[in-house]
Each structure stands twice: as structure tokens, then as C-alpha cells.
Amino acid sequence: MEEISKSKAQNKLPNQEIDYFKVAKIFVSRWYWIAGSIVVCMITANIYLWYTPKIYATFGTMKLEEKKSELPDLAGVMPVSDRANTSRVQSETIVMQSNALLLNAIKHLDYRMSFYIIGRVLNRTNELYPQKPLDVELIKFDSLNFYHDIITFKPINEKSFSLSYKLAGKDVLRTYAYNIPFMIGPTGFNISAPSVISKNTSYLFKLNAPEDFIDRVRGGLHIAETAKNSNIIALQETDPNPQFASDVLNAVMTEYLTYDRIQKMQSATQMIDFIDSQLKYLSDRVAVSEKSMEKYKQNLKIVDVSTAATAAISKADNLESQKSLLNIQLIAIDQLKADIIKEKNNVTLNFNMEGVVDPQLQLAINKLDNLIYARNSLLKTYNANAQPINDINQQILQIKSTAINDINISRNIVEKNIKYISDQLGQVNEKVTHFPVAENDMAGLQRSFSVNEKVYDLLSEKKLNAQISRSGILPGATIIDLSQPNYNPVSPDENGIKRSSIIFGICIGIGLIVLIRILNPFIYDKETIESLTSIPIIGVIRKFPEEIDEYSTQILAISKPKSIFAESVRSVRTNLSFLASNKTSKVICITSEVAGEGKSFVAVNLASTLSLIDKKVILVAADLRRSKLHKTFNVPNDVGLSSYLSNQLSANEVISKSNQKNLDFIISGPIPPNPSELLHSKRMTELIDDLTSRYDIVMIDTAPIGLVSDAIPLIRISDINLFVIRSGKSKFYAATIPQRIAQEYNLDNTVIVLNAFEQDLLHSRYYNTKFSGESYAGKYYYYSDYTGYESSGYYIDNKDLKWWDIRRLFKR
């Protein structure tokens, strides 16, 4: 159990904490990516702003209110009720966007002909409203049948011009003379010569119908309350042409006032029409009665009737007048009932029936008008079977049922009054029958004339009252602010788009950095290795800043002793002295995951630096498959380790001397057919024993352990196993191999060297490693990656400085 716990403690990864300063440095290291992304986004934004048509907005304000005129009070008539007192703003919004109102508003504009000019951007056309660069007269025009397509005008000279257009699907190009009429399809034109002619300017024009602008106007019209539950509404019209937007918004507001007044006048107009129809009938009857009475008097030479007959006739006249008015009320009630059944808009009582009709009936009629109005508005959005429509229909049925029931009750009351008056009239008529025949006939004629005349006078008075009421009706709204052209575009939002492009550019730059880091499969720094394995790192070998030859013939640790590279190699040499310190002669095995990670390069330079401290070192090329050590020392590879292992030569015969004191080497020799078996042989072990007796350091350069198993027997018998990881070349998986091998073969002498390190903040780890606790004691080594010390002056050789480098002045 203790061994297991110890093993777990050894395999435990060190603690790592986020270093926010490193995070910032990562993004700053690629500031030009972020700057480039911002520049690209800004260019894209400016191109978008350049090519996108600008939209302008104009604003107007209206106040919805019921203006009361003094004329209806003067005439003593009932005020006209509001046709939409509930949900006023919503209802009036729908009214203002209705086809009929917009069509009438458009007709107030100079809409018949539109002129355009071809722009420089993508040949986009720009409307010139309200300007008219050409004087085009319509000689023949039918509003139902005219030429609709665009016509392109191009001047030729002072006397002629060309027009291009489409006719019957074909492109037509013709030349015309100024001030001479011509026909295009069913429409006749005449174009006067312009005062200034530019041959390079082309204009486009087309004829319009009011209906052509409805979708354009409605699409840009927005109406909303300025504050919740207020009666002030703000209107906005958006359009590519600011002057058109302003003109059409003012036209819509003006037309709404006209429309609203007409709707409010409709009740009084209906009453006047009803009275006119009755007056026409009574006028004929009065004339007939008057003629009949005069003719009867002339024939019988009767001047007047007796006093008794006069009283009877007067009473009968009053009764007949009352009966006639009641009959008119019946007609009005029947008309009202028919209108309600048909669900006619703006249903009203066309006659004053105070005392006969329940006052609640008028409220029910107003509510019915509002529901019918609301249903017609919703039908523009929903189909007839939609739930909102069904709900309103249900309410309409309930109100219709209540209203018709009240109407029937009122009709019964009128009929009872008529019956009562008829009974009274019968009694009077009976008295009249007792008069002399001539007097009786005269009384009948006079009574008929008087009744018709009284009813006619009464209806004339009511007509006058209705006319006074209609004249006093005012629109239910007031224009507070008329629209003015606004030449500052609201779309596209230039500042907003530029601001968004900067933010988007920053996000793209940061996202690109994050994406590259996520997609990166390679190890770049020691923090990455420390996060992947518990095997200690013995040192970091810096990347040599200049180009080096493929076979490391220079042995840079010797030829460039003052470079950072040489110092980093010496740092690894120092830390190696603490490993296997009880051994007088050490066997160091150097391997890596795959080829190309620099194990041979590290072996040559490390062996060279070890030889400088009076250590006898021999470098053995144990990669029998593709060793390059013979090229490093510039010797032929005809005899070597393979020759010794195959019993062809002795150890002394394969050992070669180098130009460096205390440094010998054994090259790999010819490639054998069975390299793995040779390295597993007893003769290899005997060779190592022999070499350890002669040399202080036996450094073995083996084959990549991730590709072949040749290095396994050498790793197991070595005192120190040095695993090389190359910055920017080795993948994350490579860092886990040393620990797996150490666990599999129970090795505690494995260390890692990070080779060819060059600071790359983009791929650097943003963690700081914290080594604390007993499990890390004696396991980790001090070393530096020399980042930031390149310009310290310690690693500069005068021979490497250029003539113009100022640092030559400070070197002695």
C-alpha cells in the first residue's frame, strides 16, 4: 500500500494557476492579427455603407381629441358620438394605414411622373423627387391604360435626344426631336428642350398610378403613442427620398383629418337624406291637398266652414300630424333594424325618437359600430375563420340580439301610440260626419292640407337642425407638428456600423488567436509539458538563431560558446551532474518519440560540453537504422557498432577519436538486417560495461522510441534516460511517453529536455506551475529558458556583431 501511495504521489501533476499577465501577453503578441481584423472589418463596413442605399426618416405629431362645436348646442341636436372611443390609438393607426386613406393622400402629391438619375455605384438609380430635370408633357394619357415601364432619356444635341424603353418585351432605341409629340404605346409625350444640356447625363422617368406608391408608403409608415395611455401619437415615415417622406407624411396627416370629419358627418348626412326623401313625398301631397281645396271652394263658392267644424278640423289636424310623425318613426325604426341585421357600417338613429327608444339602444349601436370597425381592421391581418374574428363575431351577435330586441320594444310602443291616436281620430271623424255634406267635404280637404303642411314644416325644421349639426362637426384630431425633411440618414447607421465593425474585428482577431491555439497539436513551452506529465524537465535548450547545417558538423556548443544556445546546453550539463551522482561512470541514453526532434543534435552538443570539463566522454550511435553521427564527424560509415555487435570487429576497432579533446565516438556502421536483435544481444551489454570502465560518460544516441523498440534494452540498463521533446515539432502525446515507459519498466531515472525552444507567445501556456509538497522534493531542477535575456549583453560575441551594431561599443 505504501508503494502504491508513493507511486501515486510521484505521478501526481504539479499545481498550475492561471497567469492573467501571460494571457494578456498572448493576445498582445499577435496584436497585428487583431489590428488586421479591425482594418478588414472597417473596410468591409465602409464598402457596405458605400453600396447600401440610405434611408431617411421624417416625423410628425398628432393629438387625438374630440373637438366640440357650439353649433349643435345652438341647434338643440344630439352631439355626434365618437366612432372609435375604445382602443383609439390602435384603431386610428389601422385607419391611417388603410388603402383608401393612403390612396387619397398620395393623390395630393405630384405623383404622376418620377425622374431618376443613374448613380456611380453599381449603376444604382437615385430618385430626383421633387426635382424635374425634364419638361415632359403628356399629350395623350389614359389613367387606366398608359405606359408603365421606365424610359431612359439621353441628349444627343440641342435639337434631338434618344429614348430607350421596352415595348412588347423588346428593347427599343429611337431618336426624337424636342417639342415634337410622339407616342410610346398608348401614351403620347412631348419633351421640351432643356435650358442646359449635358451629353454625359442620362435621366430615367416613368409614369405612375397612385396605387404604385401604396406599398412604399405603408412600408415606411410607423405610428405609436408618445407615452402610454396618452392621446398624442408620433408618426414616422422612412424612405430613400427625404423630401418624399416628408410630403407623404404631411399628406397622410391632412387626409386623416378630412377622412375623420367625413366619417363623423355621415350620421347627420344620413338623417338629412332620410328627411329629404320624406319631404319630397310630403311636398307633393301638400301641393295636391292645396289644389283640391281651392278647386272645391271655387266650385261650391264656399268661403269657410263653421266654428264647430273648424274646432273639429283643428283637433283632427293635430291627431293626423302626430300619427304621421309616428309613421315616420316606424320607417326610421325599420331602417335601423335592417341596417343592424345587415351589419352596415356607421349605423345611427336617423330621427329623434326621444321617449320612444331606450337610451341604452344608442350605446349599443355605438358599441356595435366599434366592433364592426374593429373586425374590418382585423380582417386585413386574419382570415375570416381566425379565432380573433370569431370572438368579435360572437360579441356582434350578442349586441345585435340586444339591439333588435330593444328596437322591437320601441316599435311596439310606437304602434300602440298610433293605435291610440287612430282611436281618437275616429271619434273626431265621427263628429265631422254630422256636418253638412259640403262643409264635411271642405273640412276633410282642409284637414288633409293642414296635416301635410305641419308635418312638412316639422321635417324642414329637423333638416335645418341636422344641417347645422353637420356644419359644426370638427375632425377628432389636431396636427401638432408637421413633418420636415430630415437629410440625416437613419439607415444604415453609419456610426453604429463602424462601431460594430471595430468590435467585430476585435472579436475576429481574438477568436482567430483562440482558434489557432485550440487547433495547435504541438508542444511549445515547458509549462505545456509540466501540465501533461510528472516526469521532471532537466533543462531547456534554446533554438540557435541562425541557420545550421543538417548534420550539426559545427557542434555549436563548442563553436559558439558565448551564445544563449551554448549556455542552455551547459545548463543541462550542470543538471545532469546531479543525476546518478553516486556513479563514477554514467551511462546516458538519449531518445525521443519520432525522428526529427533533435536527439542526435542534443547528444553531440551535450557530449561536447561534457568533454570540456575534463570528463572522458564517448558518444555511441545506437540508431542502427538511420544514424547521422558519421556525417557530423565527417567519417565514413563502413565500420561501427553494427560491425562490433555482429562479431566482425573488436571494441577498440570501432572507437574513433574526434578533434575535441576527451571526446570519442562510435558510429552506427552498416545497416544490419536485424538491428533490434543486435541491440538486445549480450555483446551490447559487454560493450557498455567495457566503455564505462574507460570513460566517465557513455552517451548513447538511440532510435526513436515511438517508432521502433530498439532503444528499450538500452533504456533499461542506462543510468540516466534523457527524453528529447522539440518545441513546435513534438505533439502533446510525446510528453506522456516518458512517464508511461518509466511506469512500465519501473524507472526513476528519466528526465526530459525541451529542445529548440524559441519563445512563441501565441502558443505559450498561460499557467504558472507551482511545485510544492513532499512529492515534488528533489524531483524538479532549476533551469531557465533565457526568455528576455537575449539583449542582456552576456550572450553577444563581437565576431557575430555587424559593423553597424551599437553593442560593439560596449563589448571589450
Short mmCIF file of N, CA and C in Angstrom, two decimals, residues 494-599:
data_model
loop_
_atom_site.label_atom_id
_atom_site.label_comp_id
_atom_site.label_asym_id
_atom_site.label_seq_id
_atom_site.Cartn_x
_atom_site.Cartn_y
_atom_site.Cartn_z
N GLU A 494 -24.44 54.73 -39.70
CA GLU A 494 -23.01 54.79 -40.02
C GLU A 494 -22.14 54.62 -38.78
N ASN A 495 -22.45 55.38 -37.74
CA ASN A 495 -21.64 55.29 -36.52
C ASN A 495 -21.78 53.92 -35.87
N GLY A 496 -23.02 53.41 -35.84
CA GLY A 496 -23.25 52.09 -35.24
C GLY A 496 -22.55 50.99 -36.00
N ILE A 497 -22.57 51.05 -37.33
CA ILE A 497 -21.93 50.02 -38.14
C ILE A 497 -20.41 50.08 -37.98
N LYS A 498 -19.85 51.29 -37.96
CA LYS A 498 -18.40 51.41 -37.77
C LYS A 498 -18.00 50.93 -36.39
N ARG A 499 -18.81 51.28 -35.40
CA ARG A 499 -18.52 50.82 -34.04
C ARG A 499 -18.61 49.30 -33.96
N SER A 500 -19.64 48.75 -34.59
CA SER A 500 -19.79 47.29 -34.59
C SER A 500 -18.66 46.62 -35.36
N SER A 501 -18.19 47.26 -36.43
CA SER A 501 -17.10 46.66 -37.21
C SER A 501 -15.82 46.59 -36.38
N ILE A 502 -15.58 47.62 -35.55
CA ILE A 502 -14.40 47.59 -34.68
C ILE A 502 -14.53 46.46 -33.66
N ILE A 503 -15.70 46.37 -33.04
CA ILE A 503 -15.93 45.30 -32.05
C ILE A 503 -15.83 43.94 -32.73
N PHE A 504 -16.44 43.82 -33.91
CA PHE A 504 -16.40 42.55 -34.63
C PHE A 504 -14.98 42.21 -35.04
N GLY A 505 -14.21 43.24 -35.44
CA GLY A 505 -12.80 42.99 -35.80
C GLY A 505 -11.99 42.51 -34.62
N ILE A 506 -12.23 43.13 -33.45
CA ILE A 506 -11.53 42.67 -32.24
C ILE A 506 -11.90 41.23 -31.93
N CYS A 507 -13.19 40.93 -32.04
CA CYS A 507 -13.65 39.56 -31.75
C CYS A 507 -13.06 38.56 -32.73
N ILE A 508 -12.98 38.94 -34.02
CA ILE A 508 -12.40 38.04 -35.02
C ILE A 508 -10.92 37.81 -34.72
N GLY A 509 -10.20 38.91 -34.41
CA GLY A 509 -8.77 38.76 -34.10
C GLY A 509 -8.55 37.88 -32.89
N ILE A 510 -9.30 38.13 -31.82
CA ILE A 510 -9.17 37.31 -30.61
C ILE A 510 -9.63 35.89 -30.89
N GLY A 511 -10.74 35.76 -31.64
CA GLY A 511 -11.23 34.42 -31.98
C GLY A 511 -10.24 33.64 -32.82
N LEU A 512 -9.54 34.34 -33.72
CA LEU A 512 -8.53 33.68 -34.55
C LEU A 512 -7.38 33.18 -33.68
N ILE A 513 -6.97 34.00 -32.72
CA ILE A 513 -5.90 33.58 -31.81
C ILE A 513 -6.34 32.36 -31.01
N VAL A 514 -7.56 32.41 -30.47
CA VAL A 514 -8.07 31.28 -29.69
C VAL A 514 -8.20 30.04 -30.55
N LEU A 515 -8.69 30.21 -31.79
CA LEU A 515 -8.86 29.07 -32.69
C LEU A 515 -7.53 28.42 -33.02
N ILE A 516 -6.52 29.25 -33.33
CA ILE A 516 -5.20 28.71 -33.64
C ILE A 516 -4.65 27.94 -32.46
N ARG A 517 -4.86 28.48 -31.26
CA ARG A 517 -4.37 27.79 -30.06
C ARG A 517 -5.10 26.46 -29.85
N ILE A 518 -6.41 26.48 -30.10
CA ILE A 518 -7.19 25.24 -29.92
C ILE A 518 -6.76 24.18 -30.92
N LEU A 519 -6.53 24.61 -32.16
CA LEU A 519 -6.17 23.66 -33.22
C LEU A 519 -4.71 23.23 -33.16
N ASN A 520 -3.91 23.92 -32.37
CA ASN A 520 -2.49 23.60 -32.29
C ASN A 520 -2.26 22.26 -31.58
N PRO A 521 -1.58 21.28 -32.22
CA PRO A 521 -1.33 19.98 -31.58
C PRO A 521 0.09 19.85 -31.01
N PHE A 522 0.87 20.92 -31.10
CA PHE A 522 2.29 20.80 -30.77
C PHE A 522 2.61 21.44 -29.42
N ILE A 523 3.73 20.96 -28.87
CA ILE A 523 4.26 21.50 -27.61
C ILE A 523 5.22 22.63 -27.95
N TYR A 524 5.07 23.74 -27.22
CA TYR A 524 5.93 24.88 -27.48
C TYR A 524 6.73 25.32 -26.26
N ASP A 525 6.24 25.05 -25.05
CA ASP A 525 6.96 25.54 -23.87
C ASP A 525 6.93 24.50 -22.76
N LYS A 526 7.72 24.77 -21.72
CA LYS A 526 7.86 23.82 -20.63
C LYS A 526 6.57 23.68 -19.82
N GLU A 527 5.77 24.77 -19.73
CA GLU A 527 4.52 24.70 -18.97
C GLU A 527 3.56 23.67 -19.55
N THR A 528 3.59 23.54 -20.86
CA THR A 528 2.74 22.53 -21.50
C THR A 528 3.17 21.13 -21.10
N ILE A 529 4.49 20.90 -21.10
CA ILE A 529 5.00 19.59 -20.69
C ILE A 529 4.65 19.32 -19.24
N GLU A 530 4.81 20.31 -18.38
CA GLU A 530 4.53 20.14 -16.96
C GLU A 530 3.06 19.85 -16.70
N SER A 531 2.18 20.30 -17.62
CA SER A 531 0.75 20.03 -17.45
C SER A 531 0.38 18.63 -17.93
N LEU A 532 1.29 17.97 -18.66
CA LEU A 532 0.97 16.66 -19.25
C LEU A 532 1.65 15.50 -18.55
N THR A 533 2.74 15.75 -17.84
CA THR A 533 3.49 14.64 -17.25
C THR A 533 4.13 15.09 -15.94
N SER A 534 4.40 14.09 -15.09
CA SER A 534 5.09 14.37 -13.83
C SER A 534 6.59 14.12 -13.94
N ILE A 535 7.06 13.67 -15.11
CA ILE A 535 8.50 13.47 -15.33
C ILE A 535 9.17 14.84 -15.32
N PRO A 536 10.26 15.01 -14.54
CA PRO A 536 10.88 16.34 -14.43
C PRO A 536 11.58 16.76 -15.71
N ILE A 537 11.64 18.06 -15.91
CA ILE A 537 12.38 18.64 -17.03
C ILE A 537 13.75 19.05 -16.50
N ILE A 538 14.79 18.56 -17.16
CA ILE A 538 16.15 18.84 -16.70
C ILE A 538 16.71 20.12 -17.29
N GLY A 539 16.10 20.59 -18.36
CA GLY A 539 16.59 21.81 -18.95
C GLY A 539 15.90 22.15 -20.25
N VAL A 540 16.11 23.38 -20.70
CA VAL A 540 15.55 23.89 -21.95
C VAL A 540 16.71 24.34 -22.83
N ILE A 541 16.83 23.77 -24.02
CA ILE A 541 17.89 24.14 -24.96
C ILE A 541 17.29 25.12 -25.96
N ARG A 542 17.87 26.30 -26.00
CA ARG A 542 17.36 27.34 -26.89
C ARG A 542 17.62 27.01 -28.35
N LYS A 543 16.74 27.52 -29.19
CA LYS A 543 16.92 27.35 -30.63
C LYS A 543 18.01 28.30 -31.10
N PHE A 544 18.94 27.75 -31.90
CA PHE A 544 20.01 28.59 -32.41
C PHE A 544 19.42 29.57 -33.42
N PRO A 545 19.70 30.86 -33.29
CA PRO A 545 19.00 31.87 -34.10
C PRO A 545 19.36 31.85 -35.58
N GLU A 546 20.51 31.25 -35.92
CA GLU A 546 20.93 31.25 -37.32
C GLU A 546 20.69 29.87 -37.94
N GLU A 547 20.82 29.82 -39.23
CA GLU A 547 20.62 28.56 -39.93
C GLU A 547 21.81 27.63 -39.65
N ILE A 548 21.50 26.38 -39.37
CA ILE A 548 22.56 25.39 -39.09
C ILE A 548 22.49 24.28 -40.12
N ASP A 549 23.61 23.59 -40.27
CA ASP A 549 23.63 22.53 -41.27
C ASP A 549 22.87 21.31 -40.76
N GLU A 550 22.48 20.47 -41.67
CA GLU A 550 21.60 19.34 -41.36
C GLU A 550 22.27 18.34 -40.42
N TYR A 551 23.60 18.20 -40.47
CA TYR A 551 24.28 17.14 -39.73
C TYR A 551 25.04 17.66 -38.51
N SER A 552 24.85 18.93 -38.15
CA SER A 552 25.47 19.52 -36.95
C SER A 552 26.99 19.39 -36.93
N THR A 553 27.61 19.58 -38.07
CA THR A 553 29.07 19.44 -38.14
C THR A 553 29.79 20.55 -37.38
N GLN A 554 29.08 21.66 -37.14
CA GLN A 554 29.73 22.78 -36.44
C GLN A 554 29.91 22.50 -34.94
N ILE A 555 29.07 21.68 -34.38
CA ILE A 555 29.00 21.44 -32.93
C ILE A 555 28.94 22.81 -32.24
N LEU A 556 27.76 23.43 -32.30
CA LEU A 556 27.58 24.83 -31.92
C LEU A 556 27.94 25.10 -30.47
N ALA A 557 27.77 24.12 -29.60
CA ALA A 557 28.11 24.35 -28.19
C ALA A 557 29.60 24.64 -28.02
N ILE A 558 30.41 24.18 -29.01
CA ILE A 558 31.85 24.43 -28.96
C ILE A 558 32.21 25.65 -29.81
N SER A 559 31.60 25.74 -31.01
CA SER A 559 31.98 26.82 -31.93
C SER A 559 31.37 28.15 -31.55
N LYS A 560 30.23 28.15 -30.83
CA LYS A 560 29.57 29.40 -30.42
C LYS A 560 29.40 29.39 -28.90
N PRO A 561 30.51 29.44 -28.17
CA PRO A 561 30.44 29.27 -26.72
C PRO A 561 29.74 30.41 -25.99
N LYS A 562 29.63 31.60 -26.61
CA LYS A 562 29.02 32.73 -25.93
C LYS A 562 27.55 32.93 -26.32
N SER A 563 27.02 32.00 -27.04
CA SER A 563 25.63 32.12 -27.46
C SER A 563 24.68 31.61 -26.36
N ILE A 564 23.42 32.04 -26.43
CA ILE A 564 22.40 31.54 -25.48
C ILE A 564 22.24 30.05 -25.66
N PHE A 565 22.35 29.59 -26.89
CA PHE A 565 22.23 28.15 -27.14
C PHE A 565 23.28 27.38 -26.35
N ALA A 566 24.55 27.80 -26.43
CA ALA A 566 25.63 27.10 -25.72
C ALA A 566 25.40 27.14 -24.21
N GLU A 567 24.92 28.29 -23.71
CA GLU A 567 24.67 28.41 -22.27
C GLU A 567 23.55 27.47 -21.84
N SER A 568 22.52 27.33 -22.69
CA SER A 568 21.41 26.44 -22.33
C SER A 568 21.86 24.98 -22.32
N VAL A 569 22.79 24.62 -23.23
CA VAL A 569 23.34 23.26 -23.22
C VAL A 569 24.14 23.03 -21.95
N ARG A 570 24.94 24.03 -21.55
CA ARG A 570 25.73 23.91 -20.33
C ARG A 570 24.83 23.79 -19.10
N SER A 571 23.65 24.44 -19.14
CA SER A 571 22.70 24.32 -18.03
C SER A 571 22.21 22.88 -17.89
N VAL A 572 21.95 22.23 -19.03
CA VAL A 572 21.54 20.81 -18.99
C VAL A 572 22.69 19.96 -18.45
N ARG A 573 23.93 20.27 -18.90
CA ARG A 573 25.11 19.54 -18.41
C ARG A 573 25.22 19.64 -16.88
N THR A 574 24.96 20.85 -16.36
CA THR A 574 25.05 21.03 -14.91
C THR A 574 24.02 20.18 -14.18
N ASN A 575 22.78 20.18 -14.67
CA ASN A 575 21.73 19.40 -14.00
C ASN A 575 21.96 17.90 -14.13
N LEU A 576 22.65 17.49 -15.21
CA LEU A 576 22.96 16.06 -15.36
C LEU A 576 23.91 15.58 -14.25
N SER A 577 24.73 16.47 -13.75
CA SER A 577 25.71 16.07 -12.72
C SER A 577 25.03 15.67 -11.42
N PHE A 578 23.75 16.13 -11.25
CA PHE A 578 23.03 15.77 -10.03
C PHE A 578 22.31 14.43 -10.15
N LEU A 579 22.26 13.89 -11.36
CA LEU A 579 21.61 12.60 -11.57
C LEU A 579 22.66 11.49 -11.45
N ALA A 580 22.25 10.41 -10.82
CA ALA A 580 23.16 9.26 -10.62
C ALA A 580 24.50 9.73 -10.08
N SER A 581 24.45 10.60 -9.12
CA SER A 581 25.68 11.21 -8.60
C SER A 581 26.58 10.21 -7.88
N ASN A 582 26.03 9.05 -7.52
CA ASN A 582 26.84 8.05 -6.84
C ASN A 582 27.64 7.20 -7.81
N LYS A 583 27.41 7.41 -9.12
CA LYS A 583 28.11 6.62 -10.13
C LYS A 583 29.37 7.37 -10.58
N THR A 584 30.47 6.63 -10.65
CA THR A 584 31.70 7.24 -11.15
C THR A 584 31.69 7.33 -12.66
N SER A 585 30.99 6.40 -13.26
CA SER A 585 30.85 6.42 -14.71
C SER A 585 29.35 6.28 -15.02
N LYS A 586 28.83 7.22 -15.84
CA LYS A 586 27.40 7.25 -16.09
C LYS A 586 27.09 6.87 -17.53
N VAL A 587 26.01 6.10 -17.65
CA VAL A 587 25.50 5.74 -18.98
C VAL A 587 24.26 6.59 -19.22
N ILE A 588 24.32 7.44 -20.22
CA ILE A 588 23.19 8.35 -20.55
C ILE A 588 22.60 7.91 -21.88
N CYS A 589 21.34 7.56 -21.85
CA CYS A 589 20.63 7.14 -23.07
C CYS A 589 19.74 8.29 -23.53
N ILE A 590 19.87 8.71 -24.78
CA ILE A 590 19.09 9.81 -25.34
C ILE A 590 18.16 9.27 -26.41
N THR A 591 16.85 9.59 -26.25
CA THR A 591 15.86 9.11 -27.22
C THR A 591 14.78 10.18 -27.38
N SER A 592 13.83 9.89 -28.26
CA SER A 592 12.70 10.80 -28.49
C SER A 592 11.54 9.97 -29.04
N GLU A 593 10.43 10.63 -29.30
CA GLU A 593 9.27 9.88 -29.81
C GLU A 593 9.48 9.50 -31.27
N VAL A 594 9.77 10.50 -32.12
CA VAL A 594 9.92 10.27 -33.55
C VAL A 594 11.20 10.93 -34.03
N ALA A 595 11.56 10.66 -35.27
CA ALA A 595 12.75 11.27 -35.86
C ALA A 595 12.50 12.75 -36.10
N GLY A 596 13.60 13.52 -36.09
CA GLY A 596 13.50 14.94 -36.38
C GLY A 596 13.30 15.81 -35.17
N GLU A 597 13.34 15.24 -33.97
CA GLU A 597 13.14 16.03 -32.76
C GLU A 597 14.46 16.50 -32.15
N GLY A 598 15.61 16.13 -32.79
CA GLY A 598 16.90 16.69 -32.40
C GLY A 598 17.63 15.89 -31.34
N LYS A 599 17.35 14.61 -31.18
CA LYS A 599 18.06 13.83 -30.15
C LYS A 599 19.55 13.71 -30.49
#
